[in-house]
Amino acid sequence: MPDTRPAPAAAATTESQIAVHWREEEYFKPSPKFVAQANLTDPAVNERFAEKNFPECFNEYAEMLTWYERWQKTLDTSDPPFWKWFVGGKINASFNCVDRHLAKYKNKAAIITVPEPEDEDPVAVTYQELFVRVNEFAALLRDFAGLKAGDRVTIHMPMLAELPITMLACARLGVIHSVVFGGFSGEACGLRAADSGSRVLVYMDGYYRSGKLIDHKASAEIAVATAEKEGQKIDKVLVWRRYPGKYASAAPMVKGRDVFVDDVLKDYCGARVDPVPMDAEAPLFLMYTSGTTGKPKGCQHRTGGYMAYVTGTSKYIQDIHPEDTYWCMADIGWITGHSYIVYGPLALAATSVIYEGVPSYPDAGRVWRIAQRLDVNIFHTSPTAIRMLRKAGPDEPKKYHYHFKHMTTVGEPIEPEVWKWYYHEVGKDEAVIVDTWWQTENGGFLCSTKPAIDPMKPGSAGPGVPGIYPIIYDEKGEEVKAGSGKAGNICIRNPWPGIFQTIWGDRDRFVRQYYAKYNKDPKSKDWRDWPYFAADGAVLASDGYFRILGRVDDVINVAGHRLGTKELESACLTVPEVAEAAVVPVVDEIKGRVPEIYIALKPGYAPTKEITDRVIATLETMIGKIARPKRVHIVPDMPKTRSGKIMRRVLAAISNTLDTGDITTLANPDIVEQIRVAVQGKEKLKTQEGPEDLKQFGTVD
Ligand code: PRX
């Protein structure tokens, strides 16, 4: 029987071992109706994926795919921690998501796109239609743009069917795609294009957001200029049009460089491109994410292992069947969209819904109207979206006749009250919930309940998913035991097929950042010596469920999206008057966390609103609107250690009205009170208990 007693409180030792006090929540059970139809109901799965059957247990996932040649070795550990999966196997991701379904499902919808304007009807793309469009675009990429296996292409597009079509066309050729979130700025796109060495950009001219047709092509000019400044020439910009034949942007088309895809595609009508059989280890895509340095890193994902992992977890954890209508509200520009809108669901021949716009547009009922109209039965979103929908229209879901069998939450910790609203109101007490914890680097889920087997516990992700053996270590590398009530660093003890191969072009950083911390012997060839360090704080309850507390590094999770503080700080420092910048997370009712900025000016400059406004504008142009800070504080000096390190933890405490802790070791302890008064006012506010990630913020390098 799982132990439901409250976790005992323990005294704090180090900062990453903070005792966590939280009330144990009651369990919720999946309905018999859900269990009766689920893909995974046999508890023997735990045995099949137990350590004694590792790594061969993962053959079960690889066997869900169609291979040109079967692998000879499941896992090669000869060059730790650069694991190789399904060695010797040959496979094509596009073939697995499209061609292999034609015999049975060619007239079934593969993708349904829902335009934001409600007077435009949803558009269904059948598997046959997807096959035709992917082939024709692949022919264009190969014969018009001159791309071949191993080349990189940067894609900056909104949520429309043309985005997965572009990805699948790349995958068909073995071209490595790098999708940059559509909401990122042109500059952010250009930097990523340069890092990946892309000479072709794929764009869309415009798309709808909150009722407005956004001019997106304008950002291509900035992307090209930025990439070229970094030494990467862009030869071609391929521009899809939101309305073929009608250009939605004011940006000029540059002759010889820019073309409208709908014009050029006419030359490839009826073209068929044989999928290229790729090595299982050939990279499928890059996905840039933020880390502890200013430069975003390109997470390089392999073809065979990644496809196996997203297909297996989509089947077992998302419970996707071909007859399901599945809607994940994430953006395809993030890893969730890659794994659980495009590759996983399409590999299983599901119908995957893509919505172009803002969930609350034109009103709080929009999401539920879409669910009702398309008869969606699996729904996948983030705590931020759930909090937003709950605030905008707590009673809206019951006005609509949709029925979810399964719902997912991903990207941030979910508060138990928000979980319960999701369960009772959105899920109408019928849908099972999985709280899935994972990261861009991981390819697919790491912790979650198995929906028909494990009971749900609000606020806890659950145990490791099949074949994943998580562990919590303290700073010294000692295991933090289940039920101790202490937090520590969650790690994964073993490799798995979805783990990324490396950071594009930076093997050292890959080893340093993810493996060095808990590796005792760099020469060891035994995978047991190479735990993966996730940079998240977590607590393990005595029932084996992990509760994720948040990042322990300098990453801020804004609305489920990662922003690196160093990245934001470097942007602030491009404002000429700014001498020093420090970015800290503050609690936000909807988005979880948002950045707040502290800046110190160069001598001779007085603080003005004009400088503050310029800092905000710079963040928006260099990174995107997602980086907009809650507030910008101009301070006379930063709190610093004697070695000159800015104490972001102290600033985070001030911004969030927490206890600033011991500041006596600072080089300038007096500044702390001055900053506190400037931020909070003269009156000393009562300090709060505060979430764990804020207490730990900036304490781990
Ligand atoms: O802090 C964890 C949080 O999101 C981070 C990963 O962000 P990203 O790479 O953008 O991927 C997001 C989608 C997979 C993690 O380090 N996180 C993700 N899922 C959860 C979560 N925190 C708590 N609960 C989750 N279910």
XYZ file of C-alpha atoms and ligand atoms in Angstrom:
727
model
C 0.000 0.000 0.000
C 1.374 3.452 -0.816
C 2.192 5.515 2.252
C -0.016 8.586 2.369
C 1.309 10.068 5.596
C 2.707 13.598 5.418
C 6.406 13.674 4.608
C 8.372 14.285 7.795
C 10.006 17.690 8.015
C 13.762 17.606 8.385
C 16.223 20.322 9.216
C 17.838 22.076 6.284
C 21.497 21.279 5.770
C 22.786 22.706 2.522
C 20.706 24.872 0.237
C 20.002 22.151 -2.291
C 18.889 19.877 0.520
C 16.201 22.133 1.825
C 13.563 20.316 3.782
C 10.327 20.476 1.896
C 7.104 20.804 3.772
C 4.089 19.918 1.782
C 0.898 18.186 2.452
C 0.615 14.758 0.912
C -2.328 14.731 -1.464
C -4.895 11.974 -1.792
C -4.746 9.591 -4.741
C -7.121 9.663 -7.701
C -7.835 6.497 -9.668
C -8.348 6.179 -13.430
C -11.918 5.269 -14.391
C -12.688 1.641 -15.344
C -13.808 2.983 -18.736
C -10.369 4.440 -19.371
C -8.599 1.314 -18.180
C -10.757 -0.914 -20.391
C -9.467 0.737 -23.559
C -5.898 1.642 -22.512
C -2.783 0.543 -24.415
C -0.863 -0.306 -21.266
C -2.734 -2.152 -18.540
C -0.451 -4.996 -17.620
C 1.606 -4.223 -14.488
C 4.193 -6.700 -15.832
C 5.554 -3.679 -17.709
C 7.472 -2.829 -14.531
C 9.212 -6.178 -14.672
C 9.843 -5.969 -18.424
C 11.532 -2.587 -18.044
C 13.329 -3.410 -14.797
C 17.060 -2.835 -14.548
C 17.858 -6.500 -15.089
C 16.319 -6.225 -18.571
C 18.096 -2.979 -19.455
C 18.917 -1.957 -22.209
C 17.110 -4.674 -24.250
C 13.785 -3.574 -22.716
C 13.834 -0.631 -25.119
C 13.658 -2.971 -28.124
C 9.921 -3.008 -27.357
C 9.752 0.674 -28.406
C 12.013 0.300 -31.439
C 9.854 -2.602 -32.641
C 6.861 -0.258 -32.864
C 8.627 1.353 -35.849
C 9.367 0.182 -39.377
C 13.099 -0.240 -40.088
C 14.947 -0.764 -43.344
C 17.532 -2.762 -41.423
C 17.275 -4.037 -37.876
C 19.902 -2.892 -35.367
C 22.651 -5.234 -34.257
C 23.194 -3.761 -30.814
C 20.642 -2.050 -28.596
C 23.101 0.132 -26.689
C 26.772 0.857 -27.266
C 28.494 2.337 -24.216
C 32.051 2.336 -25.539
C 32.409 6.150 -25.498
C 30.659 7.433 -22.335
C 28.568 9.504 -22.040
C 28.076 9.501 -25.819
C 25.687 6.561 -25.902
C 24.675 4.977 -29.183
C 21.273 3.377 -29.595
C 20.056 0.685 -31.987
C 23.463 0.526 -33.579
C 23.533 -0.622 -37.193
C 19.793 0.027 -37.696
C 18.530 1.999 -40.703
C 15.344 4.022 -40.515
C 13.559 7.108 -41.842
C 11.375 9.232 -39.552
C 9.229 10.653 -42.351
C 8.466 7.167 -43.662
C 7.385 6.112 -40.170
C 5.083 9.104 -39.716
C 3.566 9.088 -43.196
C 4.153 6.352 -45.783
C 3.679 3.350 -43.572
C 0.141 4.444 -42.665
C -1.126 4.808 -46.226
C -2.272 1.222 -46.713
C -4.640 1.371 -43.760
C -5.278 5.045 -43.077
C -4.728 7.110 -46.193
C -8.091 8.862 -45.940
C -7.879 9.493 -42.229
C -6.920 12.947 -40.932
C -3.260 13.106 -39.929
C -3.317 16.771 -38.970
C -6.237 19.098 -38.378
C -5.291 22.757 -38.293
C -7.569 25.222 -36.594
C -7.060 28.785 -37.843
C -7.375 31.453 -35.200
C -10.137 33.432 -36.991
C -13.329 31.584 -36.107
C -14.867 32.253 -39.490
C -12.171 30.099 -41.113
C -13.036 26.403 -40.842
C -10.595 23.815 -39.520
C -8.613 22.102 -42.287
C -7.962 18.351 -42.231
C -4.856 16.989 -43.929
C -5.302 13.268 -44.561
C -2.357 10.874 -44.495
C -2.531 10.715 -48.304
C -2.496 14.511 -48.507
C 0.367 14.670 -46.018
C 2.261 12.164 -48.155
C 1.776 14.301 -51.268
C 2.726 17.570 -49.582
C 5.769 16.159 -47.779
C 7.021 14.584 -51.013
C 6.564 17.722 -53.082
C 8.256 19.926 -50.510
C 11.082 17.409 -50.084
C 11.623 17.570 -53.853
C 11.788 21.363 -53.605
C 14.293 21.207 -50.748
C 16.468 18.744 -52.627
C 16.271 20.015 -56.188
C 15.584 23.730 -55.777
C 17.436 24.450 -52.509
C 20.156 21.847 -53.111
C 19.880 20.228 -49.682
C 21.106 16.756 -48.821
C 21.418 14.453 -45.801
C 23.382 16.034 -42.964
C 22.729 19.675 -44.031
C 20.987 21.935 -41.520
C 17.902 24.062 -42.151
C 16.486 26.658 -39.772
C 12.699 26.883 -39.656
C 10.915 29.882 -38.132
C 7.221 29.273 -38.542
C 3.903 29.527 -36.728
C 1.468 26.765 -35.801
C 0.092 25.741 -39.188
C 0.272 22.446 -41.112
C 3.139 23.765 -43.245
C 5.433 23.514 -40.215
C 5.205 19.720 -39.697
C 5.178 19.312 -43.491
C 8.509 21.164 -43.609
C 9.954 19.084 -40.760
C 8.847 15.792 -42.308
C 10.206 16.830 -45.705
C 13.597 17.508 -44.082
C 13.472 14.174 -42.266
C 12.660 12.420 -45.539
C 15.981 13.615 -46.942
C 17.981 13.212 -43.734
C 18.309 17.013 -43.558
C 18.660 18.132 -39.934
C 15.955 20.644 -39.023
C 16.275 23.304 -36.393
C 12.896 24.837 -35.572
C 13.032 28.158 -33.750
C 9.896 29.035 -31.769
C 7.780 31.404 -33.915
C 7.532 33.923 -31.059
C 11.313 34.368 -30.873
C 12.780 37.455 -32.517
C 14.552 37.524 -35.872
C 17.796 38.104 -34.037
C 17.332 34.980 -31.897
C 16.553 33.026 -35.088
C 19.652 34.392 -36.863
C 21.957 33.433 -33.983
C 20.617 29.886 -33.989
C 20.848 29.657 -37.774
C 24.500 30.720 -37.561
C 25.334 28.291 -34.766
C 23.826 25.385 -36.694
C 25.449 26.414 -39.983
C 22.161 26.703 -41.900
C 22.264 28.357 -45.294
C 18.527 27.944 -45.889
C 15.759 29.488 -43.791
C 12.127 28.442 -44.035
C 9.577 31.102 -43.073
C 5.881 31.892 -43.199
C 4.829 35.370 -44.297
C 2.313 35.918 -41.503
C -0.062 34.337 -39.019
C -2.892 35.268 -36.703
C -2.434 36.131 -33.052
C -5.171 37.717 -30.945
C -7.103 38.728 -34.047
C -4.206 40.381 -35.845
C -2.365 39.077 -38.908
C 1.244 39.372 -37.738
C 3.923 40.315 -40.282
C 6.346 37.480 -39.628
C 8.500 37.697 -42.765
C 9.797 41.047 -41.474
C 11.810 39.095 -38.899
C 13.564 37.137 -41.686
C 15.492 40.266 -42.672
C 16.856 40.568 -39.140
C 17.583 36.828 -38.998
C 19.584 36.941 -42.237
C 21.521 40.044 -41.156
C 22.274 38.534 -37.723
C 23.420 35.215 -39.200
C 25.655 37.019 -41.660
C 27.147 39.135 -38.901
C 28.045 35.838 -37.233
C 29.707 34.662 -40.442
C 26.892 32.463 -41.783
C 25.630 33.386 -45.230
C 21.980 32.643 -45.964
C 21.464 31.671 -49.614
C 17.758 31.077 -49.606
C 14.688 32.106 -47.677
C 11.726 29.891 -48.558
C 8.511 31.693 -47.679
C 5.243 29.828 -47.253
C 2.217 32.089 -47.561
C -0.628 32.002 -45.044
C -2.943 32.554 -48.015
C -1.201 31.147 -51.119
C -1.014 33.796 -53.832
C -1.570 36.662 -51.383
C 1.460 38.070 -49.540
C 0.737 39.006 -45.917
C 3.958 40.900 -45.185
C 5.248 44.364 -45.972
C 8.863 43.117 -46.096
C 10.296 43.107 -49.617
C 11.224 39.778 -51.226
C 14.938 39.824 -52.009
C 15.536 38.703 -55.583
C 17.664 35.614 -55.925
C 17.327 34.836 -52.217
C 13.629 34.833 -51.287
C 10.936 32.766 -53.002
C 7.309 31.987 -52.344
C 6.992 28.280 -51.710
C 3.558 28.097 -53.352
C 5.058 29.487 -56.591
C 8.021 27.107 -56.705
C 5.980 24.073 -55.639
C 4.125 24.212 -58.966
C 7.295 22.823 -60.549
C 7.214 19.814 -58.227
C 3.570 18.837 -58.644
C 3.319 15.061 -58.340
C 6.999 14.655 -57.368
C 7.871 11.659 -55.214
C 11.045 11.462 -53.161
C 12.161 8.131 -51.763
C 12.832 8.450 -48.039
C 16.566 8.195 -47.362
C 17.382 5.229 -45.089
C 19.286 6.907 -42.259
C 21.647 5.471 -39.748
C 19.878 5.102 -36.382
C 22.481 7.490 -34.953
C 22.148 10.144 -37.696
C 20.906 13.424 -36.186
C 17.210 14.091 -36.843
C 17.010 17.647 -35.519
C 18.494 20.337 -33.323
C 16.465 22.102 -30.683
C 18.019 25.145 -29.085
C 17.457 25.729 -25.414
C 18.776 27.967 -22.674
C 21.346 26.940 -20.159
C 23.739 28.457 -17.713
C 25.786 30.438 -20.235
C 24.745 33.299 -22.489
C 24.783 31.154 -25.605
C 21.789 28.916 -26.296
C 22.783 25.340 -26.951
C 21.632 23.179 -29.831
C 20.444 19.871 -28.412
C 21.177 17.270 -31.070
C 18.667 14.425 -31.244
C 19.304 11.129 -33.045
C 16.883 9.485 -35.457
C 16.372 5.877 -34.289
C 16.466 6.208 -30.516
C 14.428 9.410 -30.485
C 11.731 7.975 -32.759
C 11.558 4.794 -30.690
C 11.278 6.711 -27.448
C 8.596 9.193 -28.538
C 6.575 6.432 -30.179
C 6.731 4.156 -27.133
C 5.876 6.900 -24.653
C 3.104 8.288 -26.897
C 1.556 4.841 -26.913
C 1.958 3.970 -23.252
C 1.862 7.303 -21.416
C -0.244 9.405 -23.820
C -2.390 6.333 -24.552
C -2.624 7.266 -28.233
C -4.504 4.916 -30.559
C -4.964 5.530 -34.305
C -8.640 6.336 -33.723
C -7.923 9.098 -31.190
C -8.170 12.821 -31.847
C -5.288 14.238 -29.949
C -4.673 17.890 -29.233
C -1.478 19.163 -27.689
C -1.621 22.944 -27.232
C 2.161 23.393 -27.020
C 4.004 25.140 -29.821
C 5.828 22.901 -32.285
C 8.790 25.259 -31.801
C 9.411 23.610 -28.412
C 10.416 20.038 -27.728
C 6.910 19.096 -26.543
C 5.607 19.959 -29.983
C 8.317 17.986 -31.779
C 7.837 14.854 -29.706
C 4.154 14.972 -28.858
C 2.464 16.866 -31.714
C 4.525 15.685 -34.654
C 6.743 12.616 -34.308
C 5.072 10.503 -31.584
C 1.397 10.890 -32.556
C 2.037 10.635 -36.313
C 4.211 7.544 -35.875
C 1.120 5.977 -34.265
C -1.232 7.158 -37.064
C -3.222 9.398 -34.744
C -5.013 12.597 -35.704
C -2.997 15.500 -34.299
C -4.660 18.899 -33.884
C -2.739 22.138 -34.406
C -4.210 25.465 -33.304
C -2.793 28.631 -34.835
C -3.663 31.194 -32.224
C -4.125 32.311 -28.652
C -6.183 29.970 -26.428
C -8.306 32.784 -25.014
C -9.118 34.351 -28.396
C -11.757 35.614 -28.935
C -13.026 34.498 -25.513
C -12.464 32.049 -22.678
C -14.589 29.362 -24.347
C -12.464 28.982 -27.489
C -10.415 25.985 -26.395
C -13.513 24.048 -25.357
C -15.340 24.941 -28.570
C -12.424 23.506 -30.548
C -12.444 20.362 -28.387
C -16.194 20.010 -28.918
C -16.134 20.614 -32.673
C -13.275 18.188 -33.371
C -14.364 15.711 -30.693
C -10.885 15.775 -29.169
C -10.396 12.966 -26.652
C -6.767 13.476 -25.563
C -5.705 16.941 -24.392
C -2.197 18.077 -23.543
C -1.152 21.448 -22.136
C 0.886 23.304 -19.503
C 0.076 24.541 -15.987
C 0.379 28.132 -17.292
C -2.352 27.545 -19.854
C -4.495 25.777 -17.253
C -4.089 28.673 -14.777
C -4.924 31.147 -17.522
C -8.022 29.251 -18.663
C -9.151 28.837 -15.075
C -8.809 32.536 -14.395
C -10.431 33.617 -17.669
C -13.430 31.284 -17.426
C -13.633 28.855 -14.524
C -17.113 27.685 -15.580
C -16.566 27.580 -19.333
C -15.687 23.878 -19.797
C -19.071 22.668 -18.550
C -20.861 24.688 -21.239
C -19.382 22.496 -23.971
C -19.999 18.872 -24.924
C -16.579 17.357 -25.278
C -15.209 14.350 -23.429
C -11.543 13.841 -22.753
C -10.374 10.364 -21.803
C -6.842 11.563 -21.037
C -5.141 14.861 -20.192
C -1.481 15.779 -19.839
C 0.268 18.548 -17.982
C 3.884 19.417 -18.786
C 6.544 22.059 -18.376
C 6.205 23.330 -14.805
C 5.138 22.130 -11.401
C 1.359 22.228 -11.109
C -0.247 23.404 -7.878
C -2.640 20.811 -6.410
C -5.593 23.300 -6.554
C -4.937 23.922 -10.232
C -4.592 20.161 -10.824
C -7.978 19.624 -9.177
C -9.664 22.252 -11.351
C -8.136 20.530 -14.398
C -9.413 17.172 -13.167
C -12.947 18.156 -12.081
C -13.819 20.975 -14.499
C -11.794 20.371 -17.649
C -11.697 16.601 -17.364
C -15.263 16.457 -15.971
C -14.103 13.794 -13.480
C -13.753 11.392 -16.415
C -10.254 11.966 -17.766
C -7.111 10.493 -16.361
C -4.254 13.015 -15.870
C -0.537 12.472 -16.419
C 1.887 15.059 -15.027
C 4.917 14.510 -17.231
C 8.348 15.739 -16.195
C 11.128 15.977 -18.783
C 13.324 18.436 -20.680
C 14.400 19.500 -24.163
C 17.502 17.358 -23.762
C 15.521 14.215 -22.951
C 13.457 13.622 -26.107
C 10.484 12.299 -24.127
C 8.950 11.799 -20.696
C 11.112 10.868 -17.705
C 8.653 10.814 -14.807
C 4.925 10.253 -15.036
C 2.312 7.855 -13.822
C 1.330 5.084 -16.229
C -2.239 6.246 -16.820
C -4.137 2.960 -16.466
C -1.850 1.448 -13.839
C -0.634 4.022 -11.303
C -2.962 6.231 -9.260
C -2.576 10.002 -9.758
C -1.355 12.302 -7.010
C -1.919 16.041 -7.578
C 1.330 18.001 -7.706
C 3.567 14.942 -8.163
C 4.842 13.788 -11.530
C 5.044 10.194 -10.340
C 7.685 7.479 -10.675
C 10.169 7.108 -13.528
C 8.418 5.961 -16.707
C 9.270 2.443 -17.962
C 13.027 1.976 -18.277
C 13.930 5.244 -16.501
C 15.576 4.914 -13.084
C 15.651 8.320 -11.390
C 17.552 9.048 -8.187
C 18.012 12.094 -5.970
C 21.529 13.061 -4.905
C 22.624 15.687 -2.447
C 25.493 18.026 -3.219
C 27.997 15.457 -1.973
C 26.675 12.715 -4.209
C 24.891 10.842 -1.410
C 21.493 9.420 -2.277
C 18.558 11.277 -0.707
C 16.229 8.505 0.366
C 12.516 8.209 -0.367
C 10.321 9.663 2.352
C 13.125 11.709 3.940
C 11.300 14.943 3.112
C 14.536 16.408 1.837
C 15.088 17.913 -1.550
C 18.081 17.266 -3.741
C 19.147 17.080 -7.372
C 17.171 14.654 -9.470
C 19.325 12.557 -11.803
C 18.662 9.622 -14.113
C 20.943 6.679 -13.399
C 20.789 5.128 -16.855
C 20.903 6.108 -20.537
C 17.652 5.898 -22.550
C 16.964 6.097 -26.304
C 15.463 9.623 -26.215
C 18.440 11.316 -24.542
C 20.148 13.832 -26.837
C 23.451 12.927 -28.466
C 25.414 16.045 -27.644
C 25.316 19.825 -27.758
C 25.798 20.767 -31.412
C 29.470 21.513 -31.824
C 30.313 21.417 -28.122
C 31.075 17.951 -26.767
C 32.931 19.300 -23.742
C 30.026 21.383 -22.583
C 27.755 18.357 -22.992
C 29.900 16.276 -20.661
C 30.530 19.113 -18.211
C 26.978 20.231 -17.852
C 25.093 16.957 -17.698
C 27.511 14.286 -16.502
C 30.540 15.739 -14.747
C 28.736 16.540 -11.506
C 28.107 12.990 -10.355
C 30.645 11.035 -12.394
C 33.312 9.566 -10.145
C 35.542 8.050 -12.825
C 35.787 9.781 -16.223
C 37.461 6.655 -17.643
C 34.659 4.306 -16.703
C 32.850 2.560 -19.553
C 30.040 1.417 -17.271
C 26.859 3.423 -17.727
C 26.195 3.090 -13.980
C 28.992 5.587 -13.377
C 27.377 8.276 -15.513
C 24.183 9.599 -13.918
C 22.484 12.320 -15.967
C 22.216 15.573 -13.983
C 18.924 17.292 -14.852
C 19.453 20.570 -12.919
C 16.056 20.243 -11.238
C 15.387 20.066 -7.525
C 13.033 17.268 -6.473
C 11.664 15.335 -3.512
C 10.892 11.631 -3.458
C 7.939 10.536 -1.342
C 7.842 7.128 0.273
C 5.438 5.867 -2.403
C 8.132 6.363 -5.070
C 6.539 9.472 -6.591
C 8.796 12.387 -7.514
C 7.685 15.935 -6.935
C 9.653 18.373 -9.083
C 10.492 21.680 -7.434
C 12.117 23.597 -10.284
C 15.504 24.539 -11.659
C 18.592 24.621 -9.468
C 20.668 26.472 -12.078
C 20.398 29.924 -13.631
C 17.422 29.050 -15.758
C 14.026 30.698 -15.324
C 10.958 28.741 -16.342
C 8.551 31.312 -17.823
C 5.191 29.829 -18.714
C 6.859 26.450 -19.173
C 9.626 27.877 -21.383
C 13.256 28.132 -20.473
C 15.081 31.432 -20.391
C 18.727 31.576 -19.413
C 19.466 34.435 -17.032
C 22.888 34.911 -18.624
C 21.237 35.283 -22.028
C 18.984 38.029 -20.678
C 21.832 39.675 -18.820
C 24.009 39.793 -21.944
C 21.128 41.462 -23.783
C 20.817 44.111 -21.008
C 24.530 44.818 -21.229
C 24.182 45.896 -24.857
C 22.376 49.038 -23.593
C 25.286 51.494 -23.462
C 24.521 52.971 -20.021
C 24.300 49.579 -18.288
C 27.371 48.469 -16.342
C 26.005 45.352 -14.636
C 22.818 43.350 -14.929
C 21.304 40.574 -12.836
C 18.145 38.702 -13.697
C 16.054 36.839 -11.138
C 12.734 34.975 -11.260
C 9.624 36.369 -9.576
C 6.452 34.491 -8.878
C 3.634 35.208 -11.301
C 0.086 34.055 -10.717
C -0.361 32.788 -14.290
C 3.055 32.201 -15.810
C 4.651 30.590 -12.780
C 7.807 32.668 -12.982
C 8.774 35.802 -14.916
C 12.117 37.592 -15.050
C 12.818 40.706 -13.042
C 15.884 42.767 -13.872
C 18.358 44.610 -11.714
C 20.789 46.958 -13.427
C 23.613 49.158 -12.207
C 24.616 52.073 -14.440
C 28.049 53.177 -15.554
C 29.449 56.163 -13.633
C 28.026 59.516 -14.693
C 24.573 58.237 -15.675
C 21.442 58.991 -13.691
C 18.576 56.495 -13.547
C 15.765 57.417 -15.960
C 12.615 55.758 -17.235
C 14.080 56.095 -20.702
C 16.916 53.688 -19.801
C 14.465 51.228 -18.251
C 12.306 51.314 -21.378
C 15.328 50.727 -23.570
C 16.340 47.696 -21.503
C 12.857 46.218 -21.999
C 12.854 46.989 -25.738
C 16.296 45.409 -26.108
C 15.162 42.188 -24.437
C 12.181 42.026 -26.752
C 14.217 42.505 -29.912
C 17.133 40.312 -28.938
C 15.127 37.434 -27.502
C 11.399 37.930 -27.938
C 8.295 39.099 -26.077
C 8.537 36.046 -23.845
C 11.545 37.714 -22.161
C 9.589 40.834 -21.154
C 10.466 41.479 -17.504
C 7.931 42.202 -14.784
C 9.981 45.159 -13.518
C 13.395 46.710 -14.085
C 15.169 48.136 -11.021
C 18.078 50.515 -11.359
C 20.240 50.025 -8.261
C 23.347 51.874 -7.045
C 25.322 48.609 -6.800
C 24.785 44.840 -6.815
C 25.128 42.672 -3.693
C 28.392 40.797 -4.249
C 30.531 38.152 -2.642
C 34.109 39.082 -1.792
C 35.206 37.426 -5.009
C 32.910 39.755 -6.927
C 30.112 37.332 -7.809
C 26.663 38.948 -7.929
C 24.411 37.314 -5.337
C 21.318 36.712 -7.412
C 19.817 34.677 -4.573
C 19.644 37.835 -2.451
C 18.011 39.811 -5.249
C 15.533 36.988 -5.863
C 14.666 37.076 -2.159
C 14.027 40.827 -2.293
C 11.898 40.594 -5.439
C 9.778 37.831 -3.910
C 9.630 39.164 -0.334
C 11.554 36.206 1.031
C 14.108 36.157 3.777
C 17.455 37.276 2.322
C 19.270 34.779 4.549
C 22.816 35.245 5.717
C 24.328 38.295 4.028
C 27.201 38.935 6.424
C 29.730 37.353 4.103
C 28.941 39.815 1.324
C 31.529 42.404 0.332
C 28.834 45.107 0.613
C 26.093 43.940 2.989
C 24.668 47.465 3.413
C 23.487 47.593 -0.157
C 20.936 44.873 0.554
C 18.741 47.123 2.718
C 19.044 49.987 0.229
C 17.854 47.735 -2.579
C 15.104 46.294 -0.403
C 13.745 49.782 0.349
C 13.920 50.740 -3.335
C 11.993 47.622 -4.366
C 9.596 47.044 -1.455
C 9.332 50.513 0.115
C 10.503 51.729 3.537
C 8.116 49.580 5.513
C 9.642 46.131 6.057
C 7.228 43.585 4.526
C 6.617 40.285 6.237
C 8.702 37.657 4.491
C 6.992 34.696 2.864
C 7.823 30.987 3.050
C 8.573 30.955 -0.667
C 8.920 28.215 -3.249
C 12.019 26.017 -3.138
C 13.425 26.960 -6.530
C 13.648 30.604 -5.454
C 15.487 29.761 -2.261
C 18.000 27.781 -4.275
C 18.199 30.157 -7.211
C 21.701 30.756 -8.487
C 23.363 28.574 -5.864
C 24.444 25.751 -8.177
C 26.870 26.432 -11.006
O 12.282 22.538 -14.480
C 11.725 21.493 -15.250
C 10.463 21.977 -15.927
O 10.839 22.402 -17.228
C 12.235 22.209 -17.425
C 12.512 21.783 -18.827
O 12.123 22.782 -19.709
P 12.172 22.541 -21.272
O 13.481 21.972 -21.640
O 11.758 23.799 -21.933
O 11.103 21.422 -21.552
C 9.772 21.652 -21.198
C 8.891 20.537 -21.694
C 9.414 19.199 -21.605
C 12.621 21.154 -16.424
O 13.993 21.198 -16.128
N 9.434 20.936 -16.029
C 9.117 20.225 -17.127
N 8.085 19.403 -16.872
C 7.750 19.563 -15.579
C 8.616 20.539 -15.034
N 8.554 20.892 -13.730
C 7.627 20.290 -12.975
N 6.755 19.371 -13.417
C 6.763 18.973 -14.712
N 5.878 18.084 -15.133
